[in-house]
PDB file of C-alpha atoms and ligand atoms in Angstrom:
ATOM      1  CA  MET A  30      12.855   8.401 -89.302  1.00 69.00           C
ATOM      2  CA  ILE A  31      10.187  10.886 -88.261  1.00 79.00           C
ATOM      3  CA  GLU A  32       7.756   9.320 -90.750  1.00 87.00           C
ATOM      4  CA  LYS A  33       8.417   5.882 -89.312  1.00 86.00           C
ATOM      5  CA  GLU A  34       7.787   7.085 -85.765  1.00 85.00           C
ATOM      6  CA  LEU A  35       4.569   8.792 -86.812  1.00 88.00           C
ATOM      7  CA  GLN A  36       3.440   5.702 -88.660  1.00 88.00           C
ATOM      8  CA  LEU A  37       4.117   3.447 -85.688  1.00 87.00           C
ATOM      9  CA  GLY A  38       2.144   5.711 -83.363  1.00 87.00           C
ATOM     10  CA  PHE A  39      -0.763   5.820 -85.785  1.00 92.00           C
ATOM     11  CA  GLU A  40      -0.732   2.071 -86.348  1.00 94.00           C
ATOM     12  CA  GLU A  41      -0.988   1.591 -82.608  1.00 94.00           C
ATOM     13  CA  ILE A  42      -4.268   3.484 -82.645  1.00 95.00           C
ATOM     14  CA  LEU A  43      -5.644   1.230 -85.384  1.00 95.00           C
ATOM     15  CA  LYS A  44      -4.376  -1.846 -83.578  1.00 96.00           C
ATOM     16  CA  GLY A  45      -6.045  -0.658 -80.395  1.00 97.00           C
ATOM     17  CA  ASN A  46      -9.298  -0.281 -82.279  1.00 97.00           C
ATOM     18  CA  LYS A  47      -9.047  -3.845 -83.634  1.00 97.00           C
ATOM     19  CA  GLU A  48      -8.841  -5.050 -80.026  1.00 97.00           C
ATOM     20  CA  TRP A  49     -11.871  -2.955 -79.164  1.00 97.00           C
ATOM     21  CA  VAL A  50     -13.842  -4.311 -82.154  1.00 97.00           C
ATOM     22  CA  ASN A  51     -12.943  -7.799 -80.973  1.00 97.00           C
ATOM     23  CA  PHE A  52     -14.177  -6.951 -77.471  1.00 97.00           C
ATOM     24  CA  VAL A  53     -17.467  -5.561 -78.824  1.00 97.00           C
ATOM     25  CA  GLU A  54     -17.968  -8.633 -81.052  1.00 96.00           C
ATOM     26  CA  ASN A  55     -17.538 -10.948 -78.085  1.00 97.00           C
ATOM     27  CA  ASP A  56     -19.808  -8.985 -75.781  1.00 96.00           C
ATOM     28  CA  GLU A  57     -22.893 -11.094 -75.168  1.00 96.00           C
ATOM     29  CA  THR A  58     -24.982  -8.561 -73.273  1.00 95.00           C
ATOM     30  CA  GLY A  59     -26.284  -6.889 -76.428  1.00 94.00           C
ATOM     31  CA  ARG A  60     -25.503  -3.476 -74.958  1.00 95.00           C
ATOM     32  CA  PHE A  61     -23.493  -2.252 -77.935  1.00 97.00           C
ATOM     33  CA  GLN A  62     -26.359  -3.021 -80.340  1.00 96.00           C
ATOM     34  CA  GLN A  63     -28.596  -1.126 -77.923  1.00 96.00           C
ATOM     35  CA  LEU A  64     -26.135   1.783 -77.733  1.00 97.00           C
ATOM     36  CA  ALA A  65     -26.031   2.000 -81.514  1.00 97.00           C
ATOM     37  CA  LYS A  66     -29.697   3.034 -81.374  1.00 97.00           C
ATOM     38  CA  GLY A  67     -29.300   5.835 -78.825  1.00 97.00           C
ATOM     39  CA  GLN A  68     -27.852   7.106 -75.569  1.00 97.00           C
ATOM     40  CA  HIS A  69     -29.412   7.684 -72.146  1.00 98.00           C
ATOM     41  CA  PRO A  70     -26.581   8.835 -69.877  1.00 98.00           C
ATOM     42  CA  GLU A  71     -27.521  10.128 -66.432  1.00 98.00           C
ATOM     43  CA  VAL A  72     -24.332  12.118 -65.939  1.00 98.00           C
ATOM     44  CA  LEU A  73     -22.758  15.111 -67.635  1.00 98.00           C
ATOM     45  CA  TRP A  74     -19.054  15.334 -66.860  1.00 98.00           C
ATOM     46  CA  ILE A  75     -17.246  18.618 -67.401  1.00 98.00           C
ATOM     47  CA  GLY A  76     -13.556  17.923 -66.956  1.00 98.00           C
ATOM     48  CA  CYS A  77     -10.094  19.111 -67.925  1.00 98.00           C
ATOM     49  CA  ALA A  78      -8.740  18.256 -71.389  1.00 98.00           C
ATOM     50  CA  ASP A  79      -5.657  16.782 -69.681  1.00 98.00           C
ATOM     51  CA  SER A  80      -4.918  13.283 -71.030  1.00 98.00           C
ATOM     52  CA  ARG A  81      -4.660  11.844 -67.519  1.00 98.00           C
ATOM     53  CA  VAL A  82      -8.246  12.409 -66.437  1.00 98.00           C
ATOM     54  CA  PRO A  83     -10.556  10.221 -68.573  1.00 98.00           C
ATOM     55  CA  ALA A  84     -14.137  10.534 -67.287  1.00 98.00           C
ATOM     56  CA  ASN A  85     -15.289   6.941 -67.824  1.00 98.00           C
ATOM     57  CA  GLU A  86     -12.263   5.196 -66.369  1.00 97.00           C
ATOM     58  CA  ILE A  87     -12.202   7.411 -63.279  1.00 97.00           C
ATOM     59  CA  THR A  88     -15.895   6.859 -62.522  1.00 97.00           C
ATOM     60  CA  GLY A  89     -16.093   3.196 -63.542  1.00 97.00           C
ATOM     61  CA  LYS A  90     -18.693   4.037 -66.180  1.00 97.00           C
ATOM     62  CA  LYS A  91     -19.209   2.217 -69.467  1.00 96.00           C
ATOM     63  CA  PRO A  92     -19.773   3.667 -72.951  1.00 96.00           C
ATOM     64  CA  GLY A  93     -23.190   5.300 -73.045  1.00 97.00           C
ATOM     65  CA  GLU A  94     -23.194   6.215 -69.361  1.00 98.00           C
ATOM     66  CA  VAL A  95     -21.430   9.596 -69.282  1.00 98.00           C
ATOM     67  CA  PHE A  96     -21.954  12.609 -71.532  1.00 98.00           C
ATOM     68  CA  VAL A  97     -18.629  14.438 -71.614  1.00 98.00           C
ATOM     69  CA  HIS A  98     -17.355  17.950 -72.209  1.00 98.00           C
ATOM     70  CA  ARG A  99     -13.698  18.727 -71.629  1.00 98.00           C
ATOM     71  CA  ASN A 100     -11.638  21.859 -72.024  1.00 98.00           C
ATOM     72  CA  ILE A 101      -8.533  23.340 -70.473  1.00 98.00           C
ATOM     73  CA  ALA A 102      -9.080  23.603 -66.699  1.00 98.00           C
ATOM     74  CA  ASN A 103     -12.733  22.446 -66.833  1.00 98.00           C
ATOM     75  CA  MET A 104     -14.113  25.931 -67.306  1.00 98.00           C
ATOM     76  CA  CYS A 105     -17.822  26.791 -67.509  1.00 98.00           C
ATOM     77  CA  ILE A 106     -17.874  30.158 -69.196  1.00 98.00           C
ATOM     78  CA  HIS A 107     -21.207  31.817 -69.854  1.00 96.00           C
ATOM     79  CA  SER A 108     -20.355  32.827 -73.411  1.00 97.00           C
ATOM     80  CA  ASP A 109     -18.738  29.522 -74.465  1.00 98.00           C
ATOM     81  CA  MET A 110     -21.143  28.202 -77.112  1.00 98.00           C
ATOM     82  CA  SER A 111     -19.506  24.788 -77.078  1.00 98.00           C
ATOM     83  CA  MET A 112     -20.080  24.337 -73.337  1.00 98.00           C
ATOM     84  CA  LEU A 113     -23.581  25.859 -73.514  1.00 98.00           C
ATOM     85  CA  SER A 114     -24.573  23.567 -76.379  1.00 98.00           C
ATOM     86  CA  VAL A 115     -23.374  20.488 -74.493  1.00 98.00           C
ATOM     87  CA  LEU A 116     -25.150  21.683 -71.347  1.00 98.00           C
ATOM     88  CA  ASP A 117     -28.394  22.391 -73.188  1.00 98.00           C
ATOM     89  CA  TYR A 118     -28.390  19.011 -74.892  1.00 98.00           C
ATOM     90  CA  ALA A 119     -27.500  17.188 -71.679  1.00 98.00           C
ATOM     91  CA  VAL A 120     -30.117  18.947 -69.556  1.00 98.00           C
ATOM     92  CA  ASN A 121     -32.999  19.397 -71.984  1.00 98.00           C
ATOM     93  CA  VAL A 122     -32.692  16.429 -74.338  1.00 98.00           C
ATOM     94  CA  LEU A 123     -30.845  13.731 -72.412  1.00 98.00           C
ATOM     95  CA  GLN A 124     -32.257  14.981 -69.094  1.00 98.00           C
ATOM     96  CA  VAL A 125     -29.193  14.004 -67.091  1.00 98.00           C
ATOM     97  CA  LYS A 126     -29.637  13.869 -63.311  1.00 98.00           C
ATOM     98  CA  HIS A 127     -26.108  14.855 -62.330  1.00 98.00           C
ATOM     99  CA  ILE A 128     -23.560  17.319 -63.628  1.00 98.00           C
ATOM    100  CA  ILE A 129     -20.041  16.887 -62.304  1.00 98.00           C
ATOM    101  CA  VAL A 130     -17.424  19.588 -62.692  1.00 98.00           C
ATOM    102  CA  ALA A 131     -14.154  17.723 -62.188  1.00 98.00           C
ATOM    103  CA  GLY A 132     -10.863  19.506 -61.691  1.00 98.00           C
ATOM    104  CA  HIS A 133      -7.596  17.765 -60.972  1.00 98.00           C
ATOM    105  CA  TYR A 134      -4.700  18.554 -58.672  1.00 98.00           C
ATOM    106  CA  GLY A 135      -1.600  19.757 -60.521  1.00 98.00           C
ATOM    107  CA  CYS A 136      -3.683  21.196 -63.376  1.00 98.00           C
ATOM    108  CA  GLY A 137      -1.362  22.820 -65.931  1.00 98.00           C
ATOM    109  CA  GLY A 138      -3.999  25.362 -66.929  1.00 98.00           C
ATOM    110  CA  ILE A 139      -4.374  26.585 -63.368  1.00 98.00           C
ATOM    111  CA  ALA A 140      -0.596  26.687 -62.861  1.00 98.00           C
ATOM    112  CA  ALA A 141      -0.147  28.646 -66.098  1.00 98.00           C
ATOM    113  CA  SER A 142      -2.792  31.166 -65.056  1.00 98.00           C
ATOM    114  CA  LEU A 143      -0.898  31.890 -61.830  1.00 98.00           C
ATOM    115  CA  SER A 144       2.573  31.989 -63.386  1.00 97.00           C
ATOM    116  CA  GLY A 145       2.666  35.561 -64.651  1.00 95.00           C
ATOM    117  CA  GLN A 146       4.119  34.213 -67.909  1.00 97.00           C
ATOM    118  CA  GLN A 147       2.773  34.582 -71.430  1.00 97.00           C
ATOM    119  CA  HIS A 148       1.669  31.360 -73.127  1.00 96.00           C
ATOM    120  CA  GLY A 149       0.174  32.599 -76.401  1.00 97.00           C
ATOM    121  CA  ILE A 150      -3.446  32.403 -77.460  1.00 96.00           C
ATOM    122  CA  ILE A 151      -4.387  30.400 -74.379  1.00 97.00           C
ATOM    123  CA  ASP A 152      -3.779  33.488 -72.226  1.00 97.00           C
ATOM    124  CA  ASN A 153      -7.238  34.721 -73.196  1.00 97.00           C
ATOM    125  CA  TRP A 154      -8.755  31.500 -71.896  1.00 98.00           C
ATOM    126  CA  LEU A 155      -6.621  31.671 -68.764  1.00 98.00           C
ATOM    127  CA  CYS A 156      -8.086  35.135 -68.021  1.00 98.00           C
ATOM    128  CA  HIS A 157     -11.210  33.318 -66.834  1.00 98.00           C
ATOM    129  CA  ILE A 158      -9.110  31.438 -64.283  1.00 98.00           C
ATOM    130  CA  LYS A 159      -7.482  34.699 -63.251  1.00 98.00           C
ATOM    131  CA  ASP A 160     -10.997  35.994 -62.550  1.00 98.00           C
ATOM    132  CA  VAL A 161     -11.352  33.128 -60.064  1.00 98.00           C
ATOM    133  CA  TYR A 162      -8.010  34.096 -58.518  1.00 98.00           C
ATOM    134  CA  ARG A 163      -9.247  37.693 -58.184  1.00 98.00           C
ATOM    135  CA  LEU A 164     -12.208  36.494 -56.120  1.00 98.00           C
ATOM    136  CA  HIS A 165      -9.934  34.502 -53.799  1.00 98.00           C
ATOM    137  CA  ALA A 166      -6.612  36.359 -54.035  1.00 98.00           C
ATOM    138  CA  LYS A 167      -6.267  36.871 -50.301  1.00 98.00           C
ATOM    139  CA  GLU A 168      -6.588  33.186 -49.485  1.00 98.00           C
ATOM    140  CA  VAL A 169      -4.471  32.023 -52.423  1.00 98.00           C
ATOM    141  CA  ASP A 170      -1.678  34.540 -51.828  1.00 98.00           C
ATOM    142  CA  ALA A 171      -1.398  33.412 -48.196  1.00 98.00           C
ATOM    143  CA  ILE A 172      -0.311  29.919 -49.333  1.00 98.00           C
ATOM    144  CA  GLU A 173       3.474  29.848 -49.596  1.00 97.00           C
ATOM    145  CA  ASP A 174       4.069  26.475 -51.222  1.00 98.00           C
ATOM    146  CA  PRO A 175       3.569  26.929 -55.004  1.00 97.00           C
ATOM    147  CA  GLU A 176       2.158  23.417 -55.457  1.00 98.00           C
ATOM    148  CA  ALA A 177      -0.310  23.860 -52.614  1.00 98.00           C
ATOM    149  CA  ARG A 178      -1.280  27.239 -54.054  1.00 98.00           C
ATOM    150  CA  VAL A 179      -2.089  25.672 -57.433  1.00 98.00           C
ATOM    151  CA  ASN A 180      -4.024  22.853 -55.772  1.00 98.00           C
ATOM    152  CA  ARG A 181      -6.129  25.220 -53.686  1.00 98.00           C
ATOM    153  CA  MET A 182      -6.850  27.217 -56.833  1.00 98.00           C
ATOM    154  CA  VAL A 183      -7.909  23.952 -58.522  1.00 98.00           C
ATOM    155  CA  GLU A 184     -10.535  23.492 -55.776  1.00 98.00           C
ATOM    156  CA  LEU A 185     -11.678  27.105 -55.820  1.00 98.00           C
ATOM    157  CA  ASN A 186     -11.903  27.056 -59.608  1.00 98.00           C
ATOM    158  CA  VAL A 187     -14.132  23.962 -59.547  1.00 98.00           C
ATOM    159  CA  LYS A 188     -16.443  25.706 -57.080  1.00 98.00           C
ATOM    160  CA  GLU A 189     -16.647  28.835 -59.203  1.00 98.00           C
ATOM    161  CA  GLN A 190     -17.386  26.775 -62.328  1.00 98.00           C
ATOM    162  CA  VAL A 191     -20.139  24.899 -60.467  1.00 98.00           C
ATOM    163  CA  PHE A 192     -21.560  28.273 -59.483  1.00 97.00           C
ATOM    164  CA  ASN A 193     -21.311  29.468 -63.086  1.00 98.00           C
ATOM    165  CA  LEU A 194     -23.371  26.464 -64.197  1.00 98.00           C
ATOM    166  CA  THR A 195     -26.082  27.171 -61.633  1.00 97.00           C
ATOM    167  CA  THR A 196     -26.576  30.666 -63.002  1.00 96.00           C
ATOM    168  CA  THR A 197     -26.979  29.682 -66.671  1.00 97.00           C
ATOM    169  CA  SER A 198     -30.459  30.143 -68.143  1.00 97.00           C
ATOM    170  CA  ILE A 199     -30.352  26.433 -69.025  1.00 98.00           C
ATOM    171  CA  VAL A 200     -29.949  25.200 -65.454  1.00 97.00           C
ATOM    172  CA  GLN A 201     -32.182  27.890 -63.939  1.00 96.00           C
ATOM    173  CA  ASN A 202     -35.037  27.002 -66.287  1.00 96.00           C
ATOM    174  CA  ALA A 203     -34.544  23.283 -65.717  1.00 97.00           C
ATOM    175  CA  TRP A 204     -34.966  23.783 -61.961  1.00 96.00           C
ATOM    176  CA  LYS A 205     -37.884  26.168 -62.536  1.00 94.00           C
ATOM    177  CA  ASN A 206     -39.603  23.449 -64.563  1.00 95.00           C
ATOM    178  CA  GLY A 207     -39.109  20.918 -61.783  1.00 95.00           C
ATOM    179  CA  ALA A 208     -36.191  18.960 -63.206  1.00 97.00           C
ATOM    180  CA  LYS A 209     -34.307  16.733 -60.767  1.00 97.00           C
ATOM    181  CA  LEU A 210     -30.820  17.982 -61.471  1.00 98.00           C
ATOM    182  CA  ALA A 211     -27.843  18.045 -59.131  1.00 98.00           C
ATOM    183  CA  ILE A 212     -24.569  19.824 -59.827  1.00 98.00           C
ATOM    184  CA  HIS A 213     -21.436  18.713 -58.001  1.00 98.00           C
ATOM    185  CA  GLY A 214     -17.850  19.929 -57.696  1.00 98.00           C
ATOM    186  CA  MET A 215     -15.104  17.306 -57.501  1.00 98.00           C
ATOM    187  CA  VAL A 216     -11.317  17.040 -57.754  1.00 98.00           C
ATOM    188  CA  ILE A 217      -9.215  14.158 -59.061  1.00 98.00           C
ATOM    189  CA  ASN A 218      -5.924  13.072 -57.543  1.00 98.00           C
ATOM    190  CA  ILE A 219      -4.121  11.610 -60.574  1.00 98.00           C
ATOM    191  CA  GLY A 220      -1.550   9.749 -58.458  1.00 98.00           C
ATOM    192  CA  THR A 221      -4.129   7.814 -56.430  1.00 98.00           C
ATOM    193  CA  GLY A 222      -7.062   7.967 -58.846  1.00 98.00           C
ATOM    194  CA  GLU A 223      -9.288   9.295 -56.078  1.00 98.00           C
ATOM    195  CA  LEU A 224     -12.184  11.598 -56.890  1.00 98.00           C
ATOM    196  CA  THR A 225     -12.862  13.902 -53.936  1.00 98.00           C
ATOM    197  CA  ASN A 226     -16.268  15.491 -53.481  1.00 98.00           C
ATOM    198  CA  LEU A 227     -15.815  19.154 -52.538  1.00 98.00           C
ATOM    199  CA  ASP A 228     -19.265  19.200 -50.894  1.00 96.00           C
ATOM    200  CA  TYR A 229     -20.278  22.096 -53.062  1.00 96.00           C
ATOM    201  CA  SER A 230     -23.455  20.819 -54.670  1.00 96.00           C
ATOM    202  CA  PHE A 231     -26.678  22.438 -55.819  1.00 95.00           C
ATOM    203  CA  ILE A 232     -30.051  20.788 -56.409  1.00 96.00           C
ATOM    204  CA  SER A 233     -32.082  23.989 -56.781  1.00 93.00           C
ATOM    205  CA  ASN A 234     -31.636  27.732 -56.935  1.00 89.00           C
ATOM    206  CA  GLU A 235     -32.917  28.220 -53.385  1.00 89.00           C
ATOM    207  CA  SER A 236     -29.520  29.012 -51.892  1.00 88.00           C
ATOM    208  CA  LEU A 237     -28.618  31.459 -54.646  1.00 89.00           C
ATOM    209  CA  ASN A 238     -28.714  35.207 -54.178  1.00 89.00           C
ATOM    210  CA  LYS A 239     -31.835  36.748 -55.731  1.00 89.00           C
ATOM    211  CA  VAL A 240     -29.762  38.403 -58.435  1.00 90.00           C
ATOM    212  CA  PHE A 241     -28.869  34.952 -59.772  1.00 88.00           C
ATOM    213  CA  ALA A 242     -32.057  32.952 -59.116  1.00 87.00           C
ATOM    214  CA  PHE A 243     -34.764  33.070 -61.795  1.00 86.00           C
ATOM    215  CA  LYS A 244     -38.288  33.664 -60.462  1.00 83.00           C
TER     216      LYS A 244
HETATM  217 CO1   CO B  19      -5.845  20.356 -66.173  1.00 93.03          CO
END
């Protein structure tokens, strides 16, 4: 019985791909042949791994238009080689113009970090979210409704991850070399699909404290 269920689920994936192949075959714009040769996305999206927040669908972008990195709670951690490698490639090779850090309300990673419960190996990852809480504990603790508390933390976490990106050597050097690169913080409402701009954007290191801004 289990095997049958697994098989059905897997077959659905293959069936879905057949539909996609059919769609690509019937596309008359030639864009897929073009895409097969290379990519020139203008946007790097750093989002949550949550299955409900697909970057392309939410932004109305087609294949080839968004370079994507996703992890639990859309974290930008200075020692995460995976994130740094994506960032370096996006900024220095693809020369994207926009980086969007996209959180989402009701994020399970954020909720878990505030729960005081153990969750296994992920707890070490969640420590980085707890660092964000530590910076904003007073404000977060003053919110009584648990859902509202998580959602405010989602916003604050996005802002802190945007800030983390601005202080990487990759972004600092890009700005120093005159790159036109904007970094934005946004939050998705899964229920409505809306992407809200948190108005926490950077286009240079001018507003950063001198400790963080490269000369
Ligand atoms: Co999430």
